[in-house]
mmCIF file of C-alpha atoms and ligand atoms in Angstrom:
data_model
loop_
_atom_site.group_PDB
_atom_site.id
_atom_site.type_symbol
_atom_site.label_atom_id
_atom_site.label_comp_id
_atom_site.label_asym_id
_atom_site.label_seq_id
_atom_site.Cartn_x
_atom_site.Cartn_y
_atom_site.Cartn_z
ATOM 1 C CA UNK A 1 110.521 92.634 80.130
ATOM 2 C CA UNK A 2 107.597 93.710 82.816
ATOM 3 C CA UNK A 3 105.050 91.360 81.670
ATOM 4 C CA UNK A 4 101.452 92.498 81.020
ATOM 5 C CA UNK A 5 100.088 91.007 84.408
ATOM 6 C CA UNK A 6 103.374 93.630 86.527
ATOM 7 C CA UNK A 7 102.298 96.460 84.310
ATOM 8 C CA UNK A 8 98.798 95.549 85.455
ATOM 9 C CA UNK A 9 99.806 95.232 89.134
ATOM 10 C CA UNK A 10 102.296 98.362 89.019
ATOM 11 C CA UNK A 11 99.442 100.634 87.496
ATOM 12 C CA UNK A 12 96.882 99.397 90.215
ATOM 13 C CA UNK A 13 98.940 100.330 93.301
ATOM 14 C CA UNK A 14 100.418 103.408 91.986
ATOM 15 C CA UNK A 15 96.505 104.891 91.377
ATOM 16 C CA UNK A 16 95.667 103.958 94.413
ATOM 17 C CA UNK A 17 98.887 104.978 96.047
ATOM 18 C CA UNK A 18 98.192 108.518 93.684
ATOM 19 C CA UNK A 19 94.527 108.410 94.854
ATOM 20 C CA UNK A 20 94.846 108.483 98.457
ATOM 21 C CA UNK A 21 96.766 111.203 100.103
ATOM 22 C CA UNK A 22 95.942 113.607 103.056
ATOM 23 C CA UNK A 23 93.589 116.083 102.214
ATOM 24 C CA UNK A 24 95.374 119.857 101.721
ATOM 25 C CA UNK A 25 93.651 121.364 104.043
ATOM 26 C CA UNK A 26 95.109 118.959 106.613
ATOM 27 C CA UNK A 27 98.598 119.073 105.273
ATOM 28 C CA UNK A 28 98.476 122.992 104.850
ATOM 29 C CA UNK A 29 97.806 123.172 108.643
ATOM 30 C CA UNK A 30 101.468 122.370 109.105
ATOM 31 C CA UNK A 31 102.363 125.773 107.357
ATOM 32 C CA UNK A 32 99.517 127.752 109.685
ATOM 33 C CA UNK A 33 99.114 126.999 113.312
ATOM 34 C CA UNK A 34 101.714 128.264 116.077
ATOM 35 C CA UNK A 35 104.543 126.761 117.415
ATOM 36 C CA UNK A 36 104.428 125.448 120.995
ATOM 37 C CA UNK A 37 105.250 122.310 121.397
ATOM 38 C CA UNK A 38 101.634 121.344 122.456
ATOM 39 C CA UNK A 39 100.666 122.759 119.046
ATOM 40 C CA UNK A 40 102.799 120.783 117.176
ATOM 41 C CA UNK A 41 102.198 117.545 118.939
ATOM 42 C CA UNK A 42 98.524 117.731 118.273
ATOM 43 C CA UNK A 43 99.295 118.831 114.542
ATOM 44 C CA UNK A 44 101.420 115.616 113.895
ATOM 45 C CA UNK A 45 98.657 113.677 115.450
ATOM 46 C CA UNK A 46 96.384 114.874 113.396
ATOM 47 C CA UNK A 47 98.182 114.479 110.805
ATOM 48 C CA UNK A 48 99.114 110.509 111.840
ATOM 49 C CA UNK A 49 95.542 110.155 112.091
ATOM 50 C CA UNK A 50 94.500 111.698 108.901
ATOM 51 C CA UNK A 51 97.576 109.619 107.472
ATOM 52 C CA UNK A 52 96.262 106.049 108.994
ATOM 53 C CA UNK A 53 92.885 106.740 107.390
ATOM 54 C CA UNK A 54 95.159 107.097 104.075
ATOM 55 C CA UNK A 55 96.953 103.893 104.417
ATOM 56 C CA UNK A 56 93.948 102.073 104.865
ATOM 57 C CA UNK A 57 92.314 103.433 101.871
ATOM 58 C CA UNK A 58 94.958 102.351 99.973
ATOM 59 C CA UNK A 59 95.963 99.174 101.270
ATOM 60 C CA UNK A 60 92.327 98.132 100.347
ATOM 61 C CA UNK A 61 93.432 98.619 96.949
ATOM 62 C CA UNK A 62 96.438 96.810 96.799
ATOM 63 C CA UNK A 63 95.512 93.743 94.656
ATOM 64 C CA UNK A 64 94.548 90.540 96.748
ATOM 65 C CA UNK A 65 95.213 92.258 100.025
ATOM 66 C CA UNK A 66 90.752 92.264 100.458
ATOM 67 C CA UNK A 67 91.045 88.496 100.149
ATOM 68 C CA UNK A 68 93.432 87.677 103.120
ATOM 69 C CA UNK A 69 91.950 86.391 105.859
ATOM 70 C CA UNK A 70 90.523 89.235 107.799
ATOM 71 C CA UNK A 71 92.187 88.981 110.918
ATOM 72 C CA UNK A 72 95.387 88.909 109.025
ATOM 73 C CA UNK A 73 94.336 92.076 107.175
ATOM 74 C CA UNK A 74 94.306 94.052 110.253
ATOM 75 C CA UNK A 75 97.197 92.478 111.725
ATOM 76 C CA UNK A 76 98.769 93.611 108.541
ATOM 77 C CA UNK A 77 97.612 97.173 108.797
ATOM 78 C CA UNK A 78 98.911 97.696 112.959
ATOM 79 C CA UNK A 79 102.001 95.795 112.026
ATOM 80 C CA UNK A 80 103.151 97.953 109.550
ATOM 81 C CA UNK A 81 101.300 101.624 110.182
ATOM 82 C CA UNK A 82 104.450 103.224 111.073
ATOM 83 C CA UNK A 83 106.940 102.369 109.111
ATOM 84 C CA UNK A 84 104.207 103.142 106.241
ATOM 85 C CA UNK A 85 104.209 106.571 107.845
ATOM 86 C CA UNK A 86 107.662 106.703 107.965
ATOM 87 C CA UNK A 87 107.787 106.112 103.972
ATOM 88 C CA UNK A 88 104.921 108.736 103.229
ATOM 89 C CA UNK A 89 106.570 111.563 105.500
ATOM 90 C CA UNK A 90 110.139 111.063 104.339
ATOM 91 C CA UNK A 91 108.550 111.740 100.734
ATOM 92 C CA UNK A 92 107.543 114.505 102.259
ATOM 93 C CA UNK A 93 110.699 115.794 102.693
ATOM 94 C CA UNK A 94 112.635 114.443 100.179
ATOM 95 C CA UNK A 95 109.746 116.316 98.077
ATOM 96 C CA UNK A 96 110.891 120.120 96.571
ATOM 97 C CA UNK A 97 108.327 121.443 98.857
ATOM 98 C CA UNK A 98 107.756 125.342 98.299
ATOM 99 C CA UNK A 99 110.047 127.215 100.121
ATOM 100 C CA UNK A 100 109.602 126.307 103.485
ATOM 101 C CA UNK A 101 107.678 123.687 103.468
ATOM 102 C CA UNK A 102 109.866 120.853 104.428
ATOM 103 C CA UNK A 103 111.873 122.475 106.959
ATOM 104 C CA UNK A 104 108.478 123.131 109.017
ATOM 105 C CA UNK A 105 107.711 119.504 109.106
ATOM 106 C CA UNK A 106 110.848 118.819 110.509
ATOM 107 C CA UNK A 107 110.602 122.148 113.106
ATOM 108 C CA UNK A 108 107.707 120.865 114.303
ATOM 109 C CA UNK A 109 108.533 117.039 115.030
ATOM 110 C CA UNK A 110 112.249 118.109 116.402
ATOM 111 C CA UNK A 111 109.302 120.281 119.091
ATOM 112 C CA UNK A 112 106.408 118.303 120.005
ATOM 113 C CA UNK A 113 108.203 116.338 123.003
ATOM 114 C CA UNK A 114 109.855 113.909 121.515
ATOM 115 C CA UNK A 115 112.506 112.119 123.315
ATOM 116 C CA UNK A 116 115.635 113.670 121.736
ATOM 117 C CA UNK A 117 117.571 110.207 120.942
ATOM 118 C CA UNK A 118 114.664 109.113 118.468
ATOM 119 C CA UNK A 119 115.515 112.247 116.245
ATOM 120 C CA UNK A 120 119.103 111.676 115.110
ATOM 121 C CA UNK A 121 117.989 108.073 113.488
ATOM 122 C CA UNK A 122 114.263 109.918 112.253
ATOM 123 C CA UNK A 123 115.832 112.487 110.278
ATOM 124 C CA UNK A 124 118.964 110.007 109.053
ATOM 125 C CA UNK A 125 116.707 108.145 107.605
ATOM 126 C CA UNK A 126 114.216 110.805 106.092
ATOM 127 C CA UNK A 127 118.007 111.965 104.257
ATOM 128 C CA UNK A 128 118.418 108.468 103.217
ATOM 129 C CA UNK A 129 115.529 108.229 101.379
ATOM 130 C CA UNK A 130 115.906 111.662 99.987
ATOM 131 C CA UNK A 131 119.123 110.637 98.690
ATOM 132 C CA UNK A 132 117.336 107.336 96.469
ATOM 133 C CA UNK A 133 115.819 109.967 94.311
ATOM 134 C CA UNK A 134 112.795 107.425 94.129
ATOM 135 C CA UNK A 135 110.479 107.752 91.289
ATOM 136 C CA UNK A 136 106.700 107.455 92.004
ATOM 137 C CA UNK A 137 106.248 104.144 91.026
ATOM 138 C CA UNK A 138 109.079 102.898 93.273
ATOM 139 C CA UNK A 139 107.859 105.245 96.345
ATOM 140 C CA UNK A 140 103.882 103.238 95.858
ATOM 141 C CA UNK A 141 105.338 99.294 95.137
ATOM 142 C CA UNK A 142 107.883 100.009 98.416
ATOM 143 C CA UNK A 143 104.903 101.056 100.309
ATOM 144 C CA UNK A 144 102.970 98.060 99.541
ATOM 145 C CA UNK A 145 105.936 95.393 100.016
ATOM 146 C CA UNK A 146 106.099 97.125 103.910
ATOM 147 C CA UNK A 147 102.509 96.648 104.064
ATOM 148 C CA UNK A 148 102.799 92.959 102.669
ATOM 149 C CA UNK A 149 105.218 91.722 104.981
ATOM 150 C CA UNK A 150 104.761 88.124 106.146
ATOM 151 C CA UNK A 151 106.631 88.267 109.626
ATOM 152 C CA UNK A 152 104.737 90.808 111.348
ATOM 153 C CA UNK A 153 103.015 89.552 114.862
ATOM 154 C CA UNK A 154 99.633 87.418 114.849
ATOM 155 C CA UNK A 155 99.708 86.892 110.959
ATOM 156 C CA UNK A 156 98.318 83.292 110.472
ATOM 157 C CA UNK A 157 98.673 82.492 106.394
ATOM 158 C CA UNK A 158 102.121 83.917 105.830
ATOM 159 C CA UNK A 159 102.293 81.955 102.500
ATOM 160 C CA UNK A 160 98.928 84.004 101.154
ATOM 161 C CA UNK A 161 101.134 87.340 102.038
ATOM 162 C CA UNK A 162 104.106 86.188 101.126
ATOM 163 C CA UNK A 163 102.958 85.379 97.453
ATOM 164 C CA UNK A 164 101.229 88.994 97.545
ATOM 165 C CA UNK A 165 104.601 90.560 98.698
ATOM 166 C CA UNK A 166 106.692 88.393 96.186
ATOM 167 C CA UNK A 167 105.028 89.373 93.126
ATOM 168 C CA UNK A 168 105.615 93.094 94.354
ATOM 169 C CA UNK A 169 108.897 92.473 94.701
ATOM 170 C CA UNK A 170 109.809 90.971 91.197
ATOM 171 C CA UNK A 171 108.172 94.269 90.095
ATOM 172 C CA UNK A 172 109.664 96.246 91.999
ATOM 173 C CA UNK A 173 112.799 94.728 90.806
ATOM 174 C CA UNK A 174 112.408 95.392 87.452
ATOM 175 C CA UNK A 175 111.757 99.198 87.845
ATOM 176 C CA UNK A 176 114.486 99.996 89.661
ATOM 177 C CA UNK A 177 116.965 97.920 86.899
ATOM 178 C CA UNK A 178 114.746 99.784 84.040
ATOM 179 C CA UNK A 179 114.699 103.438 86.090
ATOM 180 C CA UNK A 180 118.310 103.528 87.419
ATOM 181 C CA UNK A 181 120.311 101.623 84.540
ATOM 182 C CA UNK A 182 123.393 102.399 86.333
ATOM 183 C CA UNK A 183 122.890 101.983 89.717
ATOM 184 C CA UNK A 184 123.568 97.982 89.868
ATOM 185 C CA UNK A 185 122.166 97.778 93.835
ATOM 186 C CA UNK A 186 119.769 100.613 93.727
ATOM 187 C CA UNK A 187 116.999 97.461 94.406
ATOM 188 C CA UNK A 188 119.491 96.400 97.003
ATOM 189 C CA UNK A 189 119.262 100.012 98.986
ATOM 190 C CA UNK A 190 115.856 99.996 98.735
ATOM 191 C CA UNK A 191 115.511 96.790 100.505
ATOM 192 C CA UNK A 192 117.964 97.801 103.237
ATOM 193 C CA UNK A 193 115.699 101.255 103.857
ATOM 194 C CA UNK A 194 113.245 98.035 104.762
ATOM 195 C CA UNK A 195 115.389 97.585 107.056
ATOM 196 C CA UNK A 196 115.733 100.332 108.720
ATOM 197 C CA UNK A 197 112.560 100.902 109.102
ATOM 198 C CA UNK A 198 112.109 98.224 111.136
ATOM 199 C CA UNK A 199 114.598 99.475 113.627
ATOM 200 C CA UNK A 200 112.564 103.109 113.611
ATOM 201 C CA UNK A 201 109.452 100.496 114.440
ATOM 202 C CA UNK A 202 110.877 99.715 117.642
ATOM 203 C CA UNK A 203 111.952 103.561 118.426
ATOM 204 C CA UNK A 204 108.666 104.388 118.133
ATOM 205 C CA UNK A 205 107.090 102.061 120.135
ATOM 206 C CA UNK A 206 109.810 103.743 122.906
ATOM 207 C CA UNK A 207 108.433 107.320 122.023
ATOM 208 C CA UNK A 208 104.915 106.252 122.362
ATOM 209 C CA UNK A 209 105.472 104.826 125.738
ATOM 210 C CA UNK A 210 107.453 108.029 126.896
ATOM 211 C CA UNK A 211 104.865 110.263 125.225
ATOM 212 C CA UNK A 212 102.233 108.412 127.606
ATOM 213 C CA UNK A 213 104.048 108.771 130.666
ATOM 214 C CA UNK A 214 103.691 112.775 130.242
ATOM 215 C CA UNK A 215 100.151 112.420 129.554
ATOM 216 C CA UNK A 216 100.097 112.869 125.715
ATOM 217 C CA UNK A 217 96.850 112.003 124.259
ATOM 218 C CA UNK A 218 96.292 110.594 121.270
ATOM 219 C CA UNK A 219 93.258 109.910 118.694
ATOM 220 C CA UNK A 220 90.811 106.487 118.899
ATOM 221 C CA UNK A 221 92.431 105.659 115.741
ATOM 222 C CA UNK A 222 95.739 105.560 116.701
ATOM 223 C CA UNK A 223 95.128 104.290 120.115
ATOM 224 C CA UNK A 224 93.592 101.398 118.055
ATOM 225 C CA UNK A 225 96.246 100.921 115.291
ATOM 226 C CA UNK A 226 99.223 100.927 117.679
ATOM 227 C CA UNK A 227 97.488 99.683 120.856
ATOM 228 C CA UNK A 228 98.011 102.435 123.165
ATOM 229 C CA UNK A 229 95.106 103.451 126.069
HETATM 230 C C1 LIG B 301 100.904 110.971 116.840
HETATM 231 C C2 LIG B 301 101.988 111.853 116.263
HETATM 232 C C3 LIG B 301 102.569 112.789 117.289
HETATM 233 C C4 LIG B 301 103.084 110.984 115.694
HETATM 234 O O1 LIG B 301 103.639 109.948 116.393
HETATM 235 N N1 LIG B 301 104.586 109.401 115.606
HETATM 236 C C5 LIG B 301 104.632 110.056 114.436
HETATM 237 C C6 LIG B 301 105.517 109.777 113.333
HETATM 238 C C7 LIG B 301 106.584 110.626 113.068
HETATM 239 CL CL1 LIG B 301 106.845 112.009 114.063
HETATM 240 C C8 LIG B 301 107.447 110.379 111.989
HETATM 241 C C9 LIG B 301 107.218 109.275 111.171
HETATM 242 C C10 LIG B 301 106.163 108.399 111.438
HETATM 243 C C11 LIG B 301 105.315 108.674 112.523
HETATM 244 CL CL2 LIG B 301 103.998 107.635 112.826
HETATM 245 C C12 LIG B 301 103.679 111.075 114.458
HETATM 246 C C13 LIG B 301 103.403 112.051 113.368
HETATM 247 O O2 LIG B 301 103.187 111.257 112.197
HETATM 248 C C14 LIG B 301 103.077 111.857 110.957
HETATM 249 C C15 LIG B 301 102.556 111.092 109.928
HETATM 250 C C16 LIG B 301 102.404 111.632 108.649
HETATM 251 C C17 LIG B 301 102.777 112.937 108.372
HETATM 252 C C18 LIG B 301 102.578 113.466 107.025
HETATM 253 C C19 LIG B 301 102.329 112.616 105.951
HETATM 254 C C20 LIG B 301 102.087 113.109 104.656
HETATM 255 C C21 LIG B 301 102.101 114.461 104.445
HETATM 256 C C22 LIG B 301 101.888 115.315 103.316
HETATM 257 C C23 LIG B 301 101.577 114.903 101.924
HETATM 258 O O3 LIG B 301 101.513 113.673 101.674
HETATM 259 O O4 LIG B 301 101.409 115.814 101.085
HETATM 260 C C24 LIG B 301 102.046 116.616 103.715
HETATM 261 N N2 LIG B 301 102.340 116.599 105.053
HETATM 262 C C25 LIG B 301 102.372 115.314 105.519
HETATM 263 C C26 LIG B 301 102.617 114.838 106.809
HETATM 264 C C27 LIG B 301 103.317 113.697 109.403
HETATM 265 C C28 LIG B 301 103.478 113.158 110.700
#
């Protein structure tokens, strides 16, 4: 019962969602440099950055989102950067990586500095999501209802976002009712990791002040997207 107009939708933000992903050679880094914890914290923000310039490649692509109001465009993008991040990198690891892979993620963010009571909810939630089992399609709708969230600060037209958001949700919806027949709330759990993502939101904004105050330093980019320097 996904009408022609949701398969349309669906199929646009899944390509783009398939189209943009960190390049190899930056994700393959992960597997090469050392391991101080200056190394790693200058691997994660490289990857971060090469992650933002992801997110905004395919947040351009996300149907309608190029005809918000500018302003509320970017607000958008800083508003909901990291818990997009959050999404991508727990796919990471809820991802069969080859041998080794995942566990070096995680070995490097559990040593690049980072206060130690932002880790037990980080990796909770990276095994909550591993446990959904998400299918592709779910993983790339999910990311764009974060993006697409009315309430975040200095958005002006919620109503033009919340529209964009709703029809992504009544898609979203559908999929999970059509890809896990048995699991009655499965949409439900979805919408609480939402939820907690929010609370990982404010954790990080925590980190990033603590990371400051022993002179971490990040990229322009990130400075810009999460207003640090
Ligand atoms: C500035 C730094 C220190 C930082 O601050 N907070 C966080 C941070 C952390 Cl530590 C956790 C969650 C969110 C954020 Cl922003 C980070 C590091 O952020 C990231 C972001 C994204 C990846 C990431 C994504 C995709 C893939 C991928 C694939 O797709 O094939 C393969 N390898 C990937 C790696 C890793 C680390």
């Amino acid at each position: 019962e996904i009408t022609k107009e949701q398969r349309a939708l669906m199929k646009a933000i899944v390509d783009a969602y398939n189209r943009h992903q960190i390049p190899q050679d930056v994700a393959k880094k992960l597997l090469q440099e050392q391991y101080s914890p200056e190394e790693n914290f200058l691997l994660l923000t490289e990857m971060a950055t090469s992650q933002v310039q992801v997110l905004v490649e395919f947040t351009k692509n996300i149907p309608g989102f190029v005809s918000l109001d500018r302003e509320d465009q970017i607000a958008l993008l800083k508003g909901s950067a990291v818990e997009a991040m959050f999404l991508r990198s727990a796919q990471v690891f809820s991802r069969k990586m080859p041998s080794g892979h995942t566990d070096v993620l995680e070995e490097r963010i559990r040593k690049s500095g980072m206060p130690e009571e932002f880790m037990t909810p980080m990796f909770n939630f990276y095994k909550s999501i591993g446990e959904l089992h998400m299918v592709q399609e779910e993983q790339a709708i999910l990311t764009a209802i974060t993006i697409l969230t009315p309430d975040r600060p200095y958005v002006k037209d919620h109503q033009a976002v919340e529209r964009l958001q709703e029809s992504m949700l009544v898609v979203l919806r559908k999929l999970c009712v059509l890809q896990h027949p048995q699991e009655l709330q499965y949409f439900a759990r979805l919408l609480g990791r939402l939820t907690e993502l929010r609370t990982l939101s404010h954790y990080h904004a925590e980190m990033l002040t603590s990371w400051r105050m022993n002179d971490h330093k990040f990229t322009p980019l990130l400075c810009e997207i999460w207003d640090v320097q």
